[in-house]
Amino acid sequence: MLIDDLPDTKLAAARMPVVAELVSHLRRQGFVFPSNVMVFGVQHIMSQTLVLCAAFNSLGITAKNIALCGKPYSTDLNVVRSLNRQGVMTVPTGPYRCDRLQSLQQIEDLNELGDVFLRRRNEVGDSIVLVLDDGGHALTRFNALTTSPYRIAGIEQTASGFWQPGAEEVPFPVIDVGTSACKRILEPDLIVDASVRRALRVINRFSGRCCGVIGLGYLGAALARRLLSEGASLSVFDARPKAMERFEPFAAGSIHEVFDRSDIIFGCAGVDVTKDLFEEKGGALSCKPRILASLSSGDDEFFSLKAALLD
């Protein structure tokens, strides 16, 4: 059975009509990938990944030429098993751990996937590689696996990927999807809707509560606007003064101040925002209960605080 014939693929595809239309359009135009094209990358391996792999299949990339690395906090093991049965290369995804940076786990998994991928690439021979990334780690490390930089192209799905150390030195062309209109305009509101629904299951309502938002990029700004519309009071912080200008009435002077004011704190920065929290002036944090919610792809915003609490 092909990936696009799997029941889970059909259910997911019904929610992603744009992908089906794009594949149909490309096929009508006669487009097909050469048989030696391979895919290596990072994905949130969920039902949507089945649709992505089915699209690649329809356009000429065989399942056994696809290698994907998931993320511990979002990987659907049922989807992994379905992909493996079709021949897609993956690495075992360990349990989510609060005591280590998810980015470090990602790098270890990518190194392991790279070994599997390289063996397959040697079988294919003179291959062309498409590197898909979600956070920058695949792009910045892939070149160590190959000596053929002119037969590689990359796609970065997030703006944060271009902030990773080494991103500016990637020696092959990269398409920056992270700054596309879809990512800037459509995606933030979709993520905010899902996040607010989940948060409300825990806190029942926002009205009358103080919510902190750390990081005021496309996602953080959309979330701040939504929280105000829900009746929450707001405390925001971003290391970039220009980003703070849009929310000046709610601006905090530091991350420490956001924590002291807020009942629920949303991390939208993509990096560990609590790394310097204990060194900031202002004394110890008050002991009131708080809910921490990470909205970024890396899920590392509160790592230092979590590590201290676990200790």
C-alpha positions as a printed NumPy array, in Angstrom:
array([[  0.   ,   0.   ,   0.   ],
       [  1.345,   3.433,  -0.957],
       [  1.541,   6.242,   1.593],
       [ -1.273,   8.16 ,  -0.098],
       [ -3.54 ,   5.079,   0.222],
       [ -3.181,   4.856,   4.016],
       [ -6.399,   5.816,   5.896],
       [ -4.517,   8.287,   8.125],
       [ -3.029,   9.956,   5.049],
       [ -6.451,  10.387,   3.476],
       [ -7.859,  11.925,   6.675],
       [ -4.963,  14.376,   6.945],
       [ -5.068,  15.189,   3.226],
       [ -8.723,  16.182,   3.538],
       [ -7.578,  18.951,   5.904],
       [ -4.794,  20.048,   3.548],
       [ -6.47 ,  20.695,   0.164],
       [ -3.796,  23.213,  -0.873],
       [ -1.173,  20.431,  -0.933],
       [ -3.359,  18.21 ,  -3.11 ],
       [ -4.024,  21.081,  -5.509],
       [ -0.325,  21.946,  -5.704],
       [  0.651,  18.343,  -6.488],
       [ -2.092,  18.106,  -9.127],
       [ -0.924,  21.37 , -10.698],
       [  2.692,  20.198, -10.852],
       [  1.694,  16.868, -12.387],
       [ -0.429,  18.637, -15.012],
       [  2.625,  20.718, -15.863],
       [  4.626,  17.522, -16.323],
       [  6.898,  18.14 , -13.334],
       [  8.601,  15.155, -11.74 ],
       [ 11.67 ,  14.894,  -9.544],
       [ 14.622,  12.957, -10.983],
       [ 14.906,   9.442,  -9.579],
       [ 18.124,  10.3  ,  -7.712],
       [ 16.567,  13.043,  -5.555],
       [ 16.698,  12.408,  -1.803],
       [ 15.123,  14.276,   1.137],
       [ 16.771,  14.802,   4.529],
       [ 15.227,  16.921,   7.238],
       [ 13.43 ,  17.821,  10.427],
       [  9.665,  17.702,  10.786],
       [  7.061,  17.566,  13.52 ],
       [  6.204,  13.99 ,  12.581],
       [  2.437,  13.998,  12.764],
       [ -0.332,  13.092,  10.329],
       [  0.615,  16.025,   8.095],
       [  3.963,  14.323,   7.475],
       [  2.139,  11.463,   5.795],
       [  0.684,  13.986,   3.346],
       [  4.101,  15.52 ,   2.723],
       [  5.666,  12.137,   1.976],
       [  2.73 ,  11.145,  -0.21 ],
       [  3.22 ,  14.377,  -2.166],
       [  6.896,  13.553,  -2.67 ],
       [  5.922,  10.045,  -3.824],
       [  3.457,  11.452,  -6.339],
       [  6.188,  13.686,  -7.729],
       [  8.781,  10.952,  -8.125],
       [ 10.675,  10.695,  -4.815],
       [ 10.48 ,   7.155,  -3.451],
       [  9.779,   6.613,   0.248],
       [ 13.137,   4.898,   0.817],
       [ 14.888,   8.09 ,  -0.342],
       [ 13.273,  10.171,   2.429],
       [ 14.917,  10.583,   5.86 ],
       [ 13.108,  12.551,   8.576],
       [ 13.968,  13.441,  12.161],
       [ 11.099,  14.252,  14.529],
       [ 10.945,  16.208,  17.78 ],
       [ 10.416,  14.391,  21.097],
       [  7.488,  16.526,  22.253],
       [  5.444,  16.298,  19.045],
       [  6.235,  12.975,  17.348],
       [  3.299,  10.657,  16.701],
       [  4.736,   7.148,  16.99 ],
       [  1.862,   5.669,  14.973],
       [  2.821,   7.922,  12.082],
       [  6.474,   6.929,  12.464],
       [  5.533,   3.272,  12.224],
       [  3.429,   3.925,   9.108],
       [  6.32 ,   5.784,   7.474],
       [  8.811,   3.058,   8.395],
       [  6.598,   0.389,   6.857],
       [  6.74 ,   2.342,   3.599],
       [ 10.53 ,   2.61 ,   3.775],
       [ 10.957,   6.185,   5.062],
       [ 14.108,   6.5  ,   7.183],
       [ 13.658,   7.779,  10.745],
       [ 15.539,   7.412,  14.038],
       [ 13.971,   6.273,  17.319],
       [ 12.495,   9.241,  19.146],
       [ 13.15 ,   9.146,  22.872],
       [ 10.742,  10.395,  25.546],
       [ 10.354,  14.101,  26.173],
       [ 12.778,  15.165,  28.892],
       [ 12.463,  18.34 ,  30.944],
       [ 16.062,  18.072,  32.113],
       [ 17.802,  18.633,  28.787],
       [ 17.596,  21.136,  25.956],
       [ 15.429,  19.855,  23.134],
       [ 17.865,  21.392,  20.657],
       [ 20.636,  19.099,  21.955],
       [ 18.392,  16.069,  21.565],
       [ 17.596,  17.26 ,  18.053],
       [ 21.276,  17.453,  17.127],
       [ 21.991,  13.956,  18.468],
       [ 19.044,  12.525,  16.529],
       [ 20.164,  14.303,  13.359],
       [ 23.66 ,  12.854,  13.669],
       [ 22.18 ,   9.366,  13.99 ],
       [ 19.843,   9.947,  11.05 ],
       [ 22.803,  11.255,   9.041],
       [ 24.579,   7.899,   9.366],
       [ 21.517,   6.042,   8.059],
       [ 21.   ,   8.581,   5.29 ],
       [ 24.603,   8.442,   4.126],
       [ 24.473,   4.666,   3.73 ],
       [ 21.375,   5.019,   1.568],
       [ 22.95 ,   7.866,  -0.386],
       [ 25.919,   5.659,  -1.205],
       [ 23.486,   3.125,  -2.688],
       [ 21.742,   5.783,  -4.799],
       [ 25.032,   7.125,  -6.094],
       [ 25.126,  10.589,  -7.637],
       [ 22.171,  11.981,  -5.692],
       [ 20.574,  15.4  ,  -5.434],
       [ 19.602,  16.271,  -1.868],
       [ 16.757,  18.469,  -0.633],
       [ 17.286,  19.475,   3.015],
       [ 14.064,  20.363,   4.839],
       [ 14.522,  22.111,   8.158],
       [ 12.48 ,  23.355,  11.083],
       [ 14.844,  25.276,  13.329],
       [ 18.199,  25.421,  11.531],
       [ 19.962,  22.349,  12.893],
       [ 19.667,  20.182,   9.769],
       [ 20.89 ,  22.932,   7.448],
       [ 23.874,  23.895,   9.573],
       [ 25.049,  20.304,  10.052],
       [ 24.208,  18.592,   6.8  ],
       [ 27.28 ,  19.703,   4.878],
       [ 29.44 ,  17.47 ,   7.087],
       [ 27.718,  14.479,   5.437],
       [ 28.61 ,  15.328,   1.857],
       [ 31.318,  16.813,  -0.321],
       [ 28.949,  17.87 ,  -3.109],
       [ 27.553,  21.269,  -2.063],
       [ 26.384,  22.188,  -5.57 ],
       [ 23.867,  19.32 ,  -5.674],
       [ 22.117,  20.37 ,  -2.469],
       [ 19.316,  22.841,  -1.82 ],
       [ 17.623,  23.681,   1.469],
       [ 14.284,  24.906,   2.771],
       [ 13.972,  26.526,   6.209],
       [ 10.435,  26.61 ,   7.581],
       [ 11.026,  28.939,  10.532],
       [ 12.577,  32.359,  10.973],
       [ 14.423,  31.053,  14.048],
       [ 16.44 ,  28.714,  11.848],
       [ 18.365,  31.651,  10.432],
       [ 19.388,  32.707,  13.952],
       [ 21.225,  29.449,  14.634],
       [ 25.032,  29.644,  14.906],
       [ 26.482,  28.713,  11.533],
       [ 23.326,  29.51 ,   9.556],
       [ 25.051,  32.307,   7.671],
       [ 27.774,  29.864,   6.545],
       [ 25.543,  27.213,   4.926],
       [ 27.277,  26.656,   1.564],
       [ 24.232,  25.902,  -0.589],
       [ 21.088,  27.818,  -1.589],
       [ 18.284,  27.94 ,   0.983],
       [ 14.674,  28.995,   0.455],
       [ 13.459,  31.036,   3.434],
       [  9.855,  29.985,   3.997],
       [  9.981,  31.471,   7.501],
       [  9.539,  35.012,   6.171],
       [  6.801,  34.166,   3.667],
       [  3.414,  35.851,   3.835],
       [  1.831,  32.574,   4.94 ],
       [  4.173,  32.289,   7.922],
       [  3.959,  35.976,   8.814],
       [  0.223,  36.514,   8.375],
       [ -1.668,  33.212,   8.525],
       [  0.312,  30.876,  10.773],
       [  0.583,  33.048,  13.931],
       [ -3.192,  33.285,  14.352],
       [ -3.569,  29.516,  13.816],
       [ -0.976,  28.77 ,  16.501],
       [ -2.497,  31.334,  18.833],
       [ -5.978,  29.82 ,  18.427],
       [ -4.679,  26.35 ,  19.3  ],
       [ -2.608,  27.655,  22.217],
       [ -5.444,  29.667,  23.719],
       [ -7.777,  26.67 ,  23.531],
       [ -5.254,  24.513,  25.358],
       [ -4.52 ,  27.15 ,  27.978],
       [ -8.203,  27.657,  28.692],
       [ -8.531,  23.964,  29.564],
       [ -6.16 ,  24.646,  32.445],
       [ -7.136,  28.114,  33.643],
       [-10.809,  28.294,  32.572],
       [-10.648,  31.965,  31.564],
       [ -8.187,  34.787,  30.925],
       [-10.371,  37.639,  32.137],
       [ -8.811,  39.29 ,  35.169],
       [ -5.566,  37.361,  34.95 ],
       [ -2.189,  38.807,  34.063],
       [ -0.565,  37.076,  31.124],
       [  3.084,  37.504,  30.22 ],
       [  4.404,  37.238,  26.677],
       [  8.156,  36.957,  26.146],
       [  9.19 ,  37.457,  22.54 ],
       [  7.196,  39.79 ,  20.28 ],
       [  7.834,  38.457,  16.805],
       [  4.99 ,  37.482,  14.47 ],
       [  3.724,  34.854,  16.917],
       [  4.199,  36.774,  20.165],
       [  2.585,  39.924,  18.793],
       [ -0.44 ,  37.962,  17.538],
       [ -0.756,  36.272,  20.929],
       [ -0.539,  39.573,  22.831],
       [ -3.358,  41.04 ,  20.745],
       [ -5.488,  37.938,  21.293],
       [ -4.951,  37.954,  25.067],
       [ -6.051,  41.585,  25.266],
       [ -9.213,  40.705,  23.343],
       [ -9.848,  37.878,  25.862],
       [ -9.859,  40.383,  28.737],
       [ -6.44 ,  39.56 ,  30.18 ],
       [ -4.115,  42.163,  31.598],
       [ -0.755,  41.998,  29.868],
       [  2.961,  42.172,  30.594],
       [  5.359,  41.793,  27.651],
       [  9.1  ,  41.751,  27.09 ],
       [ 11.374,  41.549,  24.072],
       [ 15.094,  42.25 ,  23.968],
       [ 14.514,  44.409,  20.869],
       [ 13.26 ,  47.901,  21.842],
       [ 11.536,  48.367,  18.476],
       [  9.405,  45.264,  19.015],
       [  8.311,  46.666,  22.393],
       [  7.125,  49.958,  20.902],
       [  3.894,  48.397,  19.603],
       [  2.957,  47.302,  23.136],
       [  4.439,  50.18 ,  25.124],
       [  1.61 ,  50.411,  27.704],
       [  2.242,  46.775,  28.683],
       [  6.051,  46.731,  28.434],
       [  8.017,  45.263,  31.334],
       [ 11.568,  46.29 ,  32.078],
       [ 12.892,  42.74 ,  32.296],
       [ 11.975,  39.067,  32.111],
       [ 12.082,  39.037,  35.923],
       [  9.352,  41.691,  35.97 ],
       [  7.175,  39.666,  33.579],
       [  7.462,  36.658,  35.886],
       [  6.621,  38.661,  38.984],
       [  3.525,  40.222,  37.403],
       [  2.091,  37.231,  35.566],
       [ -0.055,  34.207,  36.349],
       [  0.559,  32.529,  32.995],
       [  3.647,  33.181,  30.868],
       [  3.914,  32.385,  27.172],
       [  7.383,  31.903,  25.682],
       [  7.534,  32.947,  22.03 ],
       [ 11.239,  33.66 ,  21.668],
       [ 12.592,  30.321,  20.451],
       [ 15.507,  30.455,  22.93 ],
       [ 15.948,  29.939,  26.675],
       [ 14.505,  33.17 ,  28.075],
       [ 15.198,  32.137,  31.682],
       [ 18.941,  31.635,  31.211],
       [ 19.785,  34.973,  32.847],
       [ 16.704,  35.164,  35.045],
       [ 18.558,  34.333,  38.248],
       [ 21.231,  36.945,  37.573],
       [ 18.825,  39.815,  36.944],
       [ 18.453,  42.441,  39.625],
       [ 15.225,  42.377,  41.535],
       [ 15.686,  39.54 ,  43.985],
       [ 14.135,  36.091,  44.017],
       [ 10.897,  35.342,  42.222],
       [  7.78 ,  35.302,  44.329],
       [  6.45 ,  31.822,  45.078],
       [  2.989,  32.26 ,  43.585],
       [  1.848,  29.503,  41.21 ],
       [  2.469,  30.166,  37.514],
       [  1.688,  28.348,  34.291],
       [  4.449,  28.325,  31.673],
       [  3.541,  27.71 ,  28.031],
       [  6.142,  27.423,  25.29 ],
       [  4.849,  28.224,  21.811],
       [  8.076,  27.915,  19.858],
       [  9.257,  25.058,  17.707],
       [ 12.296,  24.498,  19.92 ],
       [ 10.398,  24.343,  23.225],
       [ 13.461,  25.565,  25.147],
       [ 12.182,  28.928,  26.487],
       [ 12.002,  27.921,  30.138],
       [ 14.812,  25.357,  30.252],
       [ 17.022,  26.992,  32.892],
       [ 14.074,  27.534,  35.219],
       [ 12.86 ,  23.948,  34.728],
       [ 16.368,  22.638,  35.406],
       [ 16.59 ,  24.673,  38.628],
       [ 13.194,  23.412,  39.801],
       [ 14.143,  19.816,  39.024],
       [ 17.336,  20.237,  41.055]])
